[in-house]
Coordinates of C-alpha atoms and ligand atoms in Angstrom, one line a residue:
M279 CA 2.4 2.5 -75.8
M280 CA 2.0 4.3 -72.4
G281 CA -0.7 2.2 -70.6
D282 CA -3.5 1.9 -73.2
Q283 CA -2.9 5.4 -74.6
A284 CA -2.4 5.5 -78.4
L285 CA 0.8 7.3 -79.3
Y286 CA 1.2 9.4 -82.5
D287 CA 4.0 10.8 -84.6
L288 CA 3.9 14.2 -86.3
T289 CA 4.8 14.0 -90.0
T290 CA 5.5 17.7 -90.2
P291 CA 5.8 20.6 -87.8
V292 CA 2.4 22.0 -86.5
F293 CA 2.1 25.7 -85.7
L294 CA -0.7 26.9 -83.5
I295 CA -1.5 30.5 -84.2
G296 CA -4.2 32.9 -83.0
F297 CA -4.7 36.0 -80.8
M298 CA -3.5 36.2 -77.2
G299 CA -5.9 34.2 -75.1
A300 CA -6.9 31.8 -77.9
G301 CA -5.5 28.9 -75.8
K302 CA -2.5 28.0 -78.1
S303 CA -0.1 27.0 -75.3
S304 CA -2.7 25.1 -73.1
V305 CA -4.1 23.3 -76.2
A306 CA -0.6 22.4 -77.4
R307 CA 0.3 21.0 -73.9
K308 CA -2.9 19.1 -73.7
L309 CA -2.6 17.6 -77.2
A310 CA 1.0 16.6 -76.5
R311 CA -0.1 14.7 -73.4
M312 CA -3.0 13.1 -75.2
C313 CA -1.1 11.9 -78.3
G314 CA 2.5 11.6 -77.0
V315 CA 3.9 14.2 -79.4
A316 CA 6.6 16.7 -78.5
S317 CA 5.4 20.3 -78.0
L318 CA 7.1 23.6 -77.4
D319 CA 5.9 27.1 -76.7
L320 CA 7.8 29.6 -78.8
D321 CA 7.6 32.4 -76.1
A322 CA 8.8 30.1 -73.4
Y323 CA 11.7 29.0 -75.7
I324 CA 12.7 32.6 -76.2
E325 CA 12.5 33.4 -72.5
R326 CA 14.7 30.4 -71.7
R327 CA 17.2 31.4 -74.3
E328 CA 17.3 35.1 -73.3
G329 CA 17.0 34.4 -69.5
R330 CA 14.3 37.1 -69.4
K331 CA 10.5 37.3 -69.4
I332 CA 8.8 38.5 -72.7
S333 CA 7.5 41.5 -70.7
A334 CA 11.2 42.4 -69.8
I335 CA 12.3 42.0 -73.4
F336 CA 9.6 44.4 -74.5
K337 CA 10.4 46.9 -71.7
E338 CA 14.2 46.8 -72.1
D339 CA 14.7 46.4 -75.8
G340 CA 11.3 47.1 -77.4
E341 CA 9.0 45.2 -79.7
A342 CA 11.2 45.2 -82.8
A343 CA 14.0 43.4 -80.8
F344 CA 11.4 40.9 -79.6
R345 CA 10.2 40.3 -83.2
A346 CA 13.7 39.6 -84.3
L347 CA 14.2 37.0 -81.6
E348 CA 10.8 35.5 -82.5
T349 CA 11.7 35.1 -86.2
E350 CA 15.1 33.6 -85.3
A351 CA 13.5 31.0 -83.0
L352 CA 10.7 30.2 -85.5
R353 CA 13.2 29.7 -88.3
E354 CA 15.3 27.4 -86.1
L355 CA 12.5 25.3 -84.7
A356 CA 10.7 24.9 -88.0
Q357 CA 13.8 23.1 -89.3
D358 CA 14.2 20.9 -86.3
H359 CA 14.9 17.3 -87.3
D360 CA 12.0 15.9 -85.3
P361 CA 8.8 17.8 -86.1
L362 CA 7.3 19.6 -83.1
L363 CA 3.9 21.0 -82.1
I364 CA 4.7 24.6 -81.7
S365 CA 2.5 27.2 -80.0
C366 CA 3.3 30.6 -81.4
G367 CA 2.9 34.1 -79.9
G368 CA -0.2 36.0 -81.1
G369 CA 1.9 38.4 -83.2
I370 CA 3.8 35.8 -85.1
V371 CA 1.9 36.6 -88.3
V372 CA 3.0 40.3 -88.4
S373 CA 6.3 39.5 -90.1
P374 CA 6.2 38.5 -93.8
E375 CA 9.1 36.2 -93.2
N376 CA 7.3 34.4 -90.4
R377 CA 4.2 34.1 -92.6
R378 CA 6.3 32.5 -95.3
I379 CA 7.7 29.9 -92.8
L380 CA 4.2 29.2 -91.5
K381 CA 2.9 28.6 -95.0
D382 CA 5.8 26.6 -96.3
Q383 CA 7.2 24.6 -93.5
G384 CA 4.4 22.7 -91.8
C385 CA 0.7 22.7 -91.0
T386 CA -0.6 25.9 -89.4
V387 CA -3.8 25.8 -87.4
Y388 CA -5.6 29.0 -86.4
L389 CA -7.4 29.0 -83.0
V390 CA -10.1 31.6 -83.4
V391 CA -11.2 33.7 -80.5
D392 CA -12.8 37.1 -80.1
A393 CA -11.3 39.9 -78.1
D394 CA -13.9 39.8 -75.4
E395 CA -13.5 36.1 -74.7
A396 CA -9.7 36.5 -74.9
A397 CA -9.8 39.2 -72.2
E398 CA -11.8 37.0 -70.0
R399 CA -9.3 34.1 -70.4
I400 CA -6.2 36.2 -69.7
S401 CA -5.9 36.4 -66.0
D402 CA -2.5 38.1 -65.8
K403 CA -2.5 40.9 -68.4
S404 CA 0.9 42.3 -67.1
S405 CA 2.5 39.3 -68.9
R406 CA 1.0 40.5 -72.2
P407 CA 2.6 43.9 -73.1
L408 CA 0.4 44.2 -76.1
F409 CA -2.9 43.4 -74.4
N410 CA -3.9 46.8 -73.0
D411 CA -7.5 47.7 -73.0
L412 CA -10.3 46.0 -74.8
A413 CA -10.8 48.6 -77.5
S414 CA -7.1 48.4 -78.6
A415 CA -7.2 44.6 -78.4
R416 CA -10.3 44.5 -80.7
A417 CA -8.5 46.8 -83.2
R418 CA -5.3 44.8 -83.1
L419 CA -7.2 41.5 -83.6
Q420 CA -9.1 43.0 -86.5
E421 CA -5.8 44.0 -88.2
R422 CA -4.5 40.5 -87.7
V423 CA -7.4 38.3 -88.7
P424 CA -6.6 38.5 -92.4
L425 CA -3.0 37.5 -91.6
Y426 CA -4.1 34.5 -89.5
E427 CA -6.4 33.5 -92.3
E428 CA -3.8 34.0 -95.0
V429 CA -1.4 31.4 -93.4
A430 CA -3.9 28.9 -91.8
D431 CA -4.3 25.5 -93.3
Q432 CA -7.1 24.8 -90.8
S433 CA -9.0 26.9 -88.3
I434 CA -10.8 25.9 -85.1
Q435 CA -13.5 28.1 -83.4
T436 CA -12.7 28.1 -79.7
S437 CA -15.6 30.3 -78.3
G438 CA -17.3 28.7 -75.4
K439 CA -15.1 25.6 -75.5
G440 CA -12.6 24.2 -73.0
V441 CA -9.0 23.2 -73.6
Y442 CA -9.8 19.5 -73.8
A443 CA -12.6 20.0 -76.4
I444 CA -10.4 22.1 -78.5
A445 CA -7.5 19.7 -78.2
R446 CA -9.8 16.8 -79.3
E447 CA -11.0 18.8 -82.3
L448 CA -7.4 19.6 -83.2
Q449 CA -6.4 15.9 -82.9
R450 CA -9.3 14.9 -85.3
C451 CA -8.3 17.6 -87.7
L452 CA -4.6 16.6 -87.7
E453 CA -5.4 12.9 -88.0
G454 CA -7.9 13.6 -90.9
S455 CA -5.2 15.4 -92.8
G456 CA -2.5 12.9 -92.1
V457 CA -0.4 15.4 -90.1
I458 CA -0.4 13.0 -87.1
C459 CA -0.3 9.2 -87.6
L460 CA -0.5 6.4 -85.1
R461 CA 2.9 5.2 -84.1
H462 CA 3.7 1.7 -85.1
E463 CA 6.1 0.1 -82.6
Ligands
S3P751 C1 2.1 38.9 -78.5 C2 1.6 37.8 -77.9 C3 2.2 37.1 -76.8 C4 3.7 37.3 -76.8 C5 4.0 38.8 -76.9 C6 3.4 39.5 -78.1 C7 1.3 39.6 -79.6 O1 2.0 35.7 -76.9 O2 4.3 36.7 -77.9 O3 3.5 39.4 -75.7 O4 1.9 40.4 -80.3 O5 0.1 39.2 -79.8 P1 0.5 35.0 -76.6 O6 -0.3 35.0 -77.8 O7 0.9 33.6 -76.2 O8 -0.1 35.7 -75.4

């Protein structure tokens, strides 16, 4: 126990998916602090491994090269010995292989956001090479919604909610389905 904080263990990897601006990384960080579980952001992991920002990878090598790195990282982390809470990039569902991993190798939670709210939440759009204007973001989201829904075990509506409220909802949903359990020490 850390103070009087209850600590939890993950019984299986948890993948947070959803469009850019859904709050995947912030919610993963918040839940990790609240429950004492290990979390990792897939984009940050790729950036550390490559020694470059995601925007530089897109600019220098193109989207296909980024997608290959993304699949490699997901494959590797999904098999990690200790299950992790992994926040994924918004385009993770585009690849059929990634969708298979998300369906078969853990619990996948879809954080639902609409394009307008996503645009308001993303302060630095230069870090998102695929978030251009609102119209194209809406179209991209519409294409992806069926893919997010296809792989999701659970979904959480995030509109109008703050990071803490979403993280609490996620905690309840993971506890309810036995994906996180109180740690017995
Ligand atoms: C992408 C989303 C980004 C990042 C990359 C591509 C996408 O992650 O992986 O820019 O295709 O939607 P976030 O969803 O964390 O912004």
